[in-house]
PDB file of C-alpha atoms in Angstrom:
ATOM      1  CA  MET E  30      -4.017  16.988   9.025  1.00 66.00           C
ATOM      2  CA  GLY E  31      -3.770  16.162  12.706  1.00 63.00           C
ATOM      3  CA  PHE E  32      -2.213  12.703  12.553  1.00 69.00           C
ATOM      4  CA  CYS E  33       1.419  13.534  11.707  1.00 72.00           C
ATOM      5  CA  LEU E  34       3.672  16.396  12.762  1.00 79.00           C
ATOM      6  CA  PHE E  35       6.233  15.481  10.109  1.00 85.00           C
ATOM      7  CA  ASN E  36       5.898  13.131   7.157  1.00 91.00           C
ATOM      8  CA  ASN E  37       9.028  11.156   7.954  1.00 93.00           C
ATOM      9  CA  VAL E  38       8.974   8.990   4.843  1.00 96.00           C
ATOM     10  CA  ALA E  39       8.460  11.922   2.482  1.00 96.00           C
ATOM     11  CA  ILE E  40      11.273  13.867   4.175  1.00 96.00           C
ATOM     12  CA  ALA E  41      13.559  10.830   3.877  1.00 97.00           C
ATOM     13  CA  ALA E  42      12.743  10.402   0.178  1.00 98.00           C
ATOM     14  CA  ASN E  43      13.398  14.067  -0.545  1.00 97.00           C
ATOM     15  CA  TYR E  44      16.690  13.908   1.356  1.00 98.00           C
ATOM     16  CA  LEU E  45      17.894  10.813  -0.498  1.00 98.00           C
ATOM     17  CA  LEU E  46      17.001  12.176  -3.928  1.00 97.00           C
ATOM     18  CA  ASN E  47      18.031  15.802  -3.582  1.00 97.00           C
ATOM     19  CA  GLU E  48      20.678  16.041  -0.877  1.00 97.00           C
ATOM     20  CA  ARG E  49      22.654  12.781  -1.049  1.00 97.00           C
ATOM     21  CA  PRO E  50      23.498  12.036  -4.689  1.00 94.00           C
ATOM     22  CA  ASP E  51      26.574  10.184  -3.433  1.00 96.00           C
ATOM     23  CA  LEU E  52      24.309   7.355  -2.236  1.00 96.00           C
ATOM     24  CA  GLY E  53      23.167   6.585  -5.780  1.00 95.00           C
ATOM     25  CA  ILE E  54      19.463   6.557  -4.927  1.00 97.00           C
ATOM     26  CA  ASN E  55      17.692   7.638  -8.111  1.00 98.00           C
ATOM     27  CA  LYS E  56      14.354   5.808  -7.859  1.00 98.00           C
ATOM     28  CA  ILE E  57      12.330   5.305  -4.685  1.00 98.00           C
ATOM     29  CA  LEU E  58       9.246   3.185  -4.116  1.00 98.00           C
ATOM     30  CA  ILE E  59       7.086   4.480  -1.276  1.00 98.00           C
ATOM     31  CA  VAL E  60       4.513   1.966  -0.028  1.00 98.00           C
ATOM     32  CA  ASP E  61       1.837   3.278   2.336  1.00 98.00           C
ATOM     33  CA  TRP E  62      -0.248   0.505   3.921  1.00 98.00           C
ATOM     34  CA  ASP E  63      -1.647   2.771   6.638  1.00 95.00           C
ATOM     35  CA  VAL E  64      -5.466   2.597   6.573  1.00 96.00           C
ATOM     36  CA  HIS E  65      -5.705   6.289   5.630  1.00 95.00           C
ATOM     37  CA  HIS E  66      -4.778   7.752   2.274  1.00 96.00           C
ATOM     38  CA  GLY E  67      -1.209   9.058   2.136  1.00 94.00           C
ATOM     39  CA  ASN E  68      -2.410  12.441   0.934  1.00 94.00           C
ATOM     40  CA  GLY E  69       0.636  14.445   2.017  1.00 93.00           C
ATOM     41  CA  THR E  70       3.069  12.071   0.320  1.00 96.00           C
ATOM     42  CA  GLN E  71       0.949  12.074  -2.813  1.00 97.00           C
ATOM     43  CA  LYS E  72       0.965  15.863  -3.027  1.00 96.00           C
ATOM     44  CA  MET E  73       4.700  16.094  -2.436  1.00 96.00           C
ATOM     45  CA  PHE E  74       5.697  13.778  -5.286  1.00 98.00           C
ATOM     46  CA  TYR E  75       2.696  14.058  -7.605  1.00 98.00           C
ATOM     47  CA  SER E  76       4.793  15.253 -10.557  1.00 98.00           C
ATOM     48  CA  ASP E  77       8.065  13.485  -9.699  1.00 98.00           C
ATOM     49  CA  PRO E  78       8.820  10.317 -11.735  1.00 98.00           C
ATOM     50  CA  ARG E  79      11.691   9.442  -9.406  1.00 98.00           C
ATOM     51  CA  VAL E  80       9.131   8.406  -6.775  1.00 98.00           C
ATOM     52  CA  LEU E  81       6.604   5.635  -7.329  1.00 98.00           C
ATOM     53  CA  PHE E  82       3.974   6.151  -4.649  1.00 98.00           C
ATOM     54  CA  PHE E  83       1.563   3.361  -3.737  1.00 98.00           C
ATOM     55  CA  SER E  84      -1.216   3.877  -1.170  1.00 98.00           C
ATOM     56  CA  VAL E  85      -3.787   1.253  -0.245  1.00 98.00           C
ATOM     57  CA  HIS E  86      -6.460   2.679   2.031  1.00 98.00           C
ATOM     58  CA  ARG E  87     -10.092   2.813   3.013  1.00 97.00           C
ATOM     59  CA  PHE E  88     -11.942   5.267   0.821  1.00 97.00           C
ATOM     60  CA  ASP E  89     -15.592   4.324   1.334  1.00 96.00           C
ATOM     61  CA  TYR E  90     -16.608   6.407  -1.693  1.00 95.00           C
ATOM     62  CA  GLY E  91     -14.932   9.482  -0.187  1.00 95.00           C
ATOM     63  CA  SER E  92     -16.476   9.231   3.278  1.00 95.00           C
ATOM     64  CA  PHE E  93     -13.473   7.787   5.167  1.00 95.00           C
ATOM     65  CA  TYR E  94     -10.943  10.210   6.662  1.00 92.00           C
ATOM     66  CA  PRO E  95      -9.388  12.370   5.255  1.00 92.00           C
ATOM     67  CA  CYS E  96     -12.515  12.427   3.054  1.00 92.00           C
ATOM     68  CA  GLU E  97     -10.793  13.846  -0.019  1.00 93.00           C
ATOM     69  CA  GLY E  98     -11.505  12.878  -3.600  1.00 93.00           C
ATOM     70  CA  ASP E  99      -7.823  12.684  -4.487  1.00 96.00           C
ATOM     71  CA  ALA E 100      -7.666   9.311  -2.722  1.00 97.00           C
ATOM     72  CA  SER E 101      -9.499   7.865  -5.733  1.00 98.00           C
ATOM     73  CA  HIS E 102      -7.842   5.514  -8.204  1.00 98.00           C
ATOM     74  CA  CYS E 103      -8.195   8.214 -10.870  1.00 97.00           C
ATOM     75  CA  PHE E 104      -5.429  10.339  -9.318  1.00 98.00           C
ATOM     76  CA  ILE E 105      -2.338   8.921 -11.001  1.00 98.00           C
ATOM     77  CA  GLY E 106       0.089  11.857 -11.008  1.00 98.00           C
ATOM     78  CA  GLU E 107       0.651  14.749 -13.373  1.00 98.00           C
ATOM     79  CA  GLY E 108       3.266  16.014 -15.797  1.00 98.00           C
ATOM     80  CA  ALA E 109       6.418  13.922 -15.708  1.00 98.00           C
ATOM     81  CA  GLY E 110       4.971  12.035 -12.728  1.00 98.00           C
ATOM     82  CA  GLU E 111       1.871  10.828 -14.547  1.00 98.00           C
ATOM     83  CA  GLY E 112       1.453   7.122 -13.889  1.00 98.00           C
ATOM     84  CA  TYR E 113       3.683   7.141 -10.819  1.00 98.00           C
ATOM     85  CA  ASN E 114       0.924   7.722  -8.247  1.00 98.00           C
ATOM     86  CA  ILE E 115      -1.122   4.641  -7.408  1.00 98.00           C
ATOM     87  CA  ASN E 116      -4.167   4.616  -5.156  1.00 98.00           C
ATOM     88  CA  VAL E 117      -5.994   1.404  -4.253  1.00 98.00           C
ATOM     89  CA  PRO E 118      -9.141   2.691  -2.518  1.00 98.00           C
ATOM     90  CA  TRP E 119     -11.204   0.113  -0.631  1.00 98.00           C
ATOM     91  CA  GLU E 120     -14.954   0.646  -0.777  1.00 97.00           C
ATOM     92  CA  HIS E 121     -15.557  -0.513   2.808  1.00 96.00           C
ATOM     93  CA  GLY E 122     -13.926  -1.897   5.926  1.00 95.00           C
ATOM     94  CA  LYS E 123     -13.284  -5.497   6.971  1.00 95.00           C
ATOM     95  CA  CYS E 124     -10.612  -5.937   4.286  1.00 96.00           C
ATOM     96  CA  SER E 125      -8.254  -8.734   5.323  1.00 95.00           C
ATOM     97  CA  ASP E 126      -4.985 -10.406   4.356  1.00 96.00           C
ATOM     98  CA  ALA E 127      -6.535 -11.779   1.162  1.00 96.00           C
ATOM     99  CA  ASP E 128      -7.567  -8.329  -0.071  1.00 97.00           C
ATOM    100  CA  TYR E 129      -4.165  -6.767   0.549  1.00 98.00           C
ATOM    101  CA  VAL E 130      -2.288  -9.710  -0.966  1.00 96.00           C
ATOM    102  CA  ALA E 131      -4.477  -9.410  -4.073  1.00 96.00           C
ATOM    103  CA  ALA E 132      -3.560  -5.710  -4.372  1.00 98.00           C
ATOM    104  CA  TRP E 133       0.116  -6.626  -3.996  1.00 98.00           C
ATOM    105  CA  ASP E 134       0.054  -9.463  -6.530  1.00 97.00           C
ATOM    106  CA  HIS E 135      -2.038  -7.775  -9.208  1.00 97.00           C
ATOM    107  CA  VAL E 136      -1.028  -4.107  -8.897  1.00 98.00           C
ATOM    108  CA  LEU E 137       1.991  -3.268  -6.755  1.00 98.00           C
ATOM    109  CA  LEU E 138       4.431  -6.101  -7.470  1.00 98.00           C
ATOM    110  CA  PRO E 139       4.192  -6.078 -11.292  1.00 98.00           C
ATOM    111  CA  ILE E 140       4.709  -2.303 -11.356  1.00 98.00           C
ATOM    112  CA  ALA E 141       7.526  -2.476  -8.793  1.00 98.00           C
ATOM    113  CA  GLU E 142       9.340  -4.998 -10.969  1.00 98.00           C
ATOM    114  CA  ALA E 143       9.062  -2.698 -13.981  1.00 98.00           C
ATOM    115  CA  PHE E 144      10.058   0.388 -11.959  1.00 98.00           C
ATOM    116  CA  ASP E 145      13.058  -1.356 -10.352  1.00 98.00           C
ATOM    117  CA  PRO E 146      13.523   0.926  -7.303  1.00 98.00           C
ATOM    118  CA  ASP E 147      16.846   1.568  -5.611  1.00 98.00           C
ATOM    119  CA  ILE E 148      15.226   1.563  -2.164  1.00 98.00           C
ATOM    120  CA  ILE E 149      11.780   1.069  -0.648  1.00 98.00           C
ATOM    121  CA  LEU E 150      10.400   3.345   2.056  1.00 98.00           C
ATOM    122  CA  LEU E 151       7.421   1.856   3.861  1.00 98.00           C
ATOM    123  CA  SER E 152       4.853   4.025   5.643  1.00 96.00           C
ATOM    124  CA  ALA E 153       4.100   1.261   8.093  1.00 96.00           C
ATOM    125  CA  GLY E 154       0.982   2.292   9.932  1.00 95.00           C
ATOM    126  CA  PHE E 155      -0.741  -0.635  11.608  1.00 97.00           C
ATOM    127  CA  ASP E 156      -4.252   0.808  11.865  1.00 96.00           C
ATOM    128  CA  ALA E 157      -5.553  -1.634   9.239  1.00 97.00           C
ATOM    129  CA  ALA E 158      -4.720  -4.434  11.679  1.00 98.00           C
ATOM    130  CA  MET E 159      -7.266  -6.765  13.164  1.00 96.00           C
ATOM    131  CA  GLY E 160      -8.592  -5.245  16.379  1.00 95.00           C
ATOM    132  CA  ASP E 161      -7.854  -1.615  15.541  1.00 96.00           C
ATOM    133  CA  PRO E 162     -10.866   0.454  16.629  1.00 94.00           C
ATOM    134  CA  LEU E 163     -10.391   3.170  14.012  1.00 93.00           C
ATOM    135  CA  GLY E 164      -9.352   1.349  10.845  1.00 95.00           C
ATOM    136  CA  GLY E 165     -12.010  -1.352  10.818  1.00 95.00           C
ATOM    137  CA  CYS E 166      -9.904  -3.737   8.716  1.00 96.00           C
ATOM    138  CA  CYS E 167      -8.583  -7.201   9.544  1.00 95.00           C
ATOM    139  CA  ILE E 168      -4.933  -7.692   8.582  1.00 97.00           C
ATOM    140  CA  THR E 169      -3.239 -10.280  10.819  1.00 95.00           C
ATOM    141  CA  PRO E 170       0.382 -10.069  11.989  1.00 95.00           C
ATOM    142  CA  ASP E 171       1.201 -12.883   9.575  1.00 94.00           C
ATOM    143  CA  GLY E 172      -0.537 -10.896   6.840  1.00 95.00           C
ATOM    144  CA  TYR E 173       1.742  -7.912   7.403  1.00 97.00           C
ATOM    145  CA  ALA E 174       4.771 -10.208   7.464  1.00 96.00           C
ATOM    146  CA  LEU E 175       3.721 -11.697   4.129  1.00 95.00           C
ATOM    147  CA  LEU E 176       3.256  -8.269   2.521  1.00 97.00           C
ATOM    148  CA  LEU E 177       6.703  -7.247   3.742  1.00 97.00           C
ATOM    149  CA  THR E 178       8.278 -10.503   2.571  1.00 95.00           C
ATOM    150  CA  LYS E 179       6.949  -9.869  -0.934  1.00 96.00           C
ATOM    151  CA  LEU E 180       8.561  -6.421  -0.968  1.00 97.00           C
ATOM    152  CA  LEU E 181      11.977  -7.728   0.076  1.00 95.00           C
ATOM    153  CA  GLY E 182      12.400  -9.164  -3.407  1.00 94.00           C
ATOM    154  CA  PHE E 183      12.999  -5.656  -4.765  1.00 97.00           C
ATOM    155  CA  ALA E 184      15.740  -3.041  -4.367  1.00 97.00           C
ATOM    156  CA  LYS E 185      18.161  -5.793  -3.293  1.00 95.00           C
ATOM    157  CA  GLY E 186      16.218  -5.981  -0.040  1.00 93.00           C
ATOM    158  CA  ARG E 187      16.944  -2.353   0.877  1.00 97.00           C
ATOM    159  CA  ILE E 188      13.839  -1.309   2.748  1.00 97.00           C
ATOM    160  CA  VAL E 189      13.115   1.111   5.580  1.00 97.00           C
ATOM    161  CA  MET E 190       9.995   0.801   7.712  1.00 97.00           C
ATOM    162  CA  ALA E 191       8.683   3.898   9.487  1.00 95.00           C
ATOM    163  CA  LEU E 192       6.124   3.241  12.210  1.00 92.00           C
ATOM    164  CA  GLU E 193       3.042   5.404  11.745  1.00 88.00           C
ATOM    165  CA  GLY E 194      -0.614   4.968  12.701  1.00 82.00           C
ATOM    166  CA  GLY E 195      -2.203   2.434  15.003  1.00 92.00           C
ATOM    167  CA  TYR E 196      -4.761   2.685  17.817  1.00 93.00           C
ATOM    168  CA  ASN E 197      -4.661  -0.742  19.461  1.00 96.00           C
ATOM    169  CA  LEU E 198      -1.427  -1.333  21.348  1.00 96.00           C
ATOM    170  CA  LYS E 199      -1.681  -5.118  21.141  1.00 97.00           C
ATOM    171  CA  SER E 200      -2.308  -5.041  17.388  1.00 96.00           C
ATOM    172  CA  ILE E 201       0.619  -2.685  16.840  1.00 97.00           C
ATOM    173  CA  ALA E 202       2.959  -4.786  18.979  1.00 97.00           C
ATOM    174  CA  ASN E 203       2.046  -8.106  17.348  1.00 97.00           C
ATOM    175  CA  SER E 204       2.153  -6.705  13.809  1.00 97.00           C
ATOM    176  CA  LEU E 205       5.447  -4.895  14.315  1.00 96.00           C
ATOM    177  CA  CYS E 206       6.975  -7.952  15.967  1.00 96.00           C
ATOM    178  CA  ALA E 207       6.065 -10.094  12.945  1.00 96.00           C
ATOM    179  CA  CYS E 208       7.561  -7.549  10.533  1.00 97.00           C
ATOM    180  CA  THR E 209      10.722  -7.142  12.610  1.00 96.00           C
ATOM    181  CA  LYS E 210      11.293 -10.894  12.486  1.00 96.00           C
ATOM    182  CA  VAL E 211      11.060 -10.739   8.686  1.00 96.00           C
ATOM    183  CA  LEU E 212      13.585  -7.879   8.558  1.00 96.00           C
ATOM    184  CA  LEU E 213      15.941  -9.855  10.789  1.00 95.00           C
ATOM    185  CA  GLY E 214      15.794 -12.804   8.411  1.00 93.00           C
ATOM    186  CA  ASP E 215      13.764 -15.233  10.513  1.00 90.00           C
ATOM    187  CA  ASN E 216      12.143 -18.042   8.566  1.00 83.00           C
ATOM    188  CA  PHE E 217       8.550 -17.098   7.830  1.00 78.00           C
ATOM    189  CA  THR E 218       5.578 -19.343   7.139  1.00 82.00           C
ATOM    190  CA  TYR E 219       2.167 -17.848   6.497  1.00 83.00           C
ATOM    191  CA  ASN E 220      -0.154 -19.506   9.027  1.00 76.00           C
ATOM    192  CA  SER E 221      -3.262 -17.320   8.981  1.00 63.00           C
ATOM    193  CA  PRO E 222      -6.513 -18.873   7.770  1.00 65.00           C
ATOM    194  CA  ARG E 223      -6.957 -18.690   4.003  1.00 71.00           C
ATOM    195  CA  MET E 224      -9.627 -16.140   3.187  1.00 79.00           C
ATOM    196  CA  GLN E 225     -11.164 -14.913  -0.026  1.00 91.00           C
ATOM    197  CA  PRO E 226     -10.946 -11.309  -1.214  1.00 94.00           C
ATOM    198  CA  PHE E 227     -14.127  -9.295  -1.455  1.00 95.00           C
ATOM    199  CA  GLU E 228     -15.929  -8.841  -4.755  1.00 95.00           C
ATOM    200  CA  SER E 229     -15.317  -5.121  -4.340  1.00 96.00           C
ATOM    201  CA  THR E 230     -11.577  -5.741  -3.998  1.00 97.00           C
ATOM    202  CA  TRP E 231     -11.469  -7.472  -7.361  1.00 96.00           C
ATOM    203  CA  ARG E 232     -13.463  -4.622  -8.894  1.00 96.00           C
ATOM    204  CA  VAL E 233     -11.179  -1.945  -7.409  1.00 98.00           C
ATOM    205  CA  ILE E 234      -8.072  -3.789  -8.584  1.00 98.00           C
ATOM    206  CA  GLN E 235      -9.470  -3.977 -12.106  1.00 97.00           C
ATOM    207  CA  MET E 236     -10.254  -0.245 -12.092  1.00 98.00           C
ATOM    208  CA  VAL E 237      -6.726   0.576 -10.912  1.00 98.00           C
ATOM    209  CA  ARG E 238      -5.179  -1.626 -13.577  1.00 98.00           C
ATOM    210  CA  ASP E 239      -7.344  -0.099 -16.298  1.00 97.00           C
ATOM    211  CA  GLU E 240      -6.328   3.393 -15.193  1.00 98.00           C
ATOM    212  CA  LEU E 241      -2.612   2.604 -15.215  1.00 98.00           C
ATOM    213  CA  LYS E 242      -2.111   0.063 -17.997  1.00 97.00           C
ATOM    214  CA  ALA E 243      -1.215   2.764 -20.523  1.00 97.00           C
ATOM    215  CA  TYR E 244       1.782   3.631 -18.314  1.00 98.00           C
ATOM    216  CA  TRP E 245       2.593   0.110 -17.121  1.00 98.00           C
ATOM    217  CA  PRO E 246       1.899  -2.390 -19.952  1.00 97.00           C
ATOM    218  CA  VAL E 247       2.387  -5.280 -17.533  1.00 97.00           C
ATOM    219  CA  LEU E 248      -1.111  -4.450 -16.215  1.00 97.00           C
ATOM    220  CA  SER E 249      -2.708  -5.081 -19.607  1.00 96.00           C
ATOM    221  CA  SER E 250      -2.974  -8.819 -18.984  1.00 93.00           C
ATOM    222  CA  LYS E 251      -6.301 -10.261 -17.877  1.00 92.00           C
ATOM    223  CA  LEU E 252      -6.956 -10.930 -14.201  1.00 92.00           C
ATOM    224  CA  PRO E 253      -7.393 -14.614 -13.280  1.00 89.00           C
ATOM    225  CA  ASP E 254     -10.857 -16.065 -13.831  1.00 85.00           C
ATOM    226  CA  ASN E 255     -12.883 -18.109 -11.369  1.00 84.00           C
ATOM    227  CA  VAL E 256     -11.319 -16.581  -8.262  1.00 86.00           C
ATOM    228  CA  PRO E 257     -13.594 -17.299  -5.279  1.00 87.00           C
ATOM    229  CA  LEU E 258     -14.804 -13.983  -3.862  1.00 91.00           C
ATOM    230  CA  ARG E 259     -16.738 -12.835  -0.804  1.00 91.00           C
ATOM    231  CA  SER E 260     -19.729 -10.544  -0.835  1.00 89.00           C
ATOM    232  CA  ALA E 261     -19.361  -7.139   0.801  1.00 84.00           C
ATOM    233  CA  PRO E 262     -20.026  -7.187   4.560  1.00 82.00           C
ATOM    234  CA  SER E 263     -23.612  -6.336   5.392  1.00 70.00           C
ATOM    235  CA  TYR E 264     -22.600  -4.167   8.354  1.00 56.00           C
ATOM    236  CA  ILE E 265     -19.535  -1.971   8.769  1.00 52.00           C
ATOM    237  CA  GLU E 266     -18.771  -0.670  12.229  1.00 50.00           C
TER     238      GLU E 266
END
């Protein structure tokens, strides 16, 4: 839809599953942290239980590009793939490290552990980074490194990052540098200021869990109580 000529991650997943059985890749986790919904990837694997697709993105009640309703948390796959499509749709911008870490800890990681992927393909757009003029979110380089570090605990650390969106060269460079250090095995300490997730983040996470708990019983547990939360920003640029 104007942003990608080829969906590199989707092509790679299809190749691994259907053309290289000798590699023994039977289950793939695709994580899309680009600020836009991974609509093409979703459509390609919507009925395929071999691919667990996770997209966290700005939705803004359907008004954020690509402005399609299928970015909602209600779209969970169909047929044999029902339950294998996961959308975490933010209601507004300004989401930061704390919001993304909450989505990881309370949605993605429990399901990833149950799914037990053979490899992880990461649609690593950096347009949710702090300073990006289009995304309007606030992930720090350390935040991206932390999200990546959490994923390295799965698939025996077999993970491929594909660089995608990003519209601030400094933000892309700093974020990618932090992630590359993690991939190279550098010691990582999270140094960004501790922030609280938004109230809306907690609400979205609960909606996602409710939608998927019939397929992933690990999501049936109650979310932690008394988590300090921030109110939604009064102004979104």
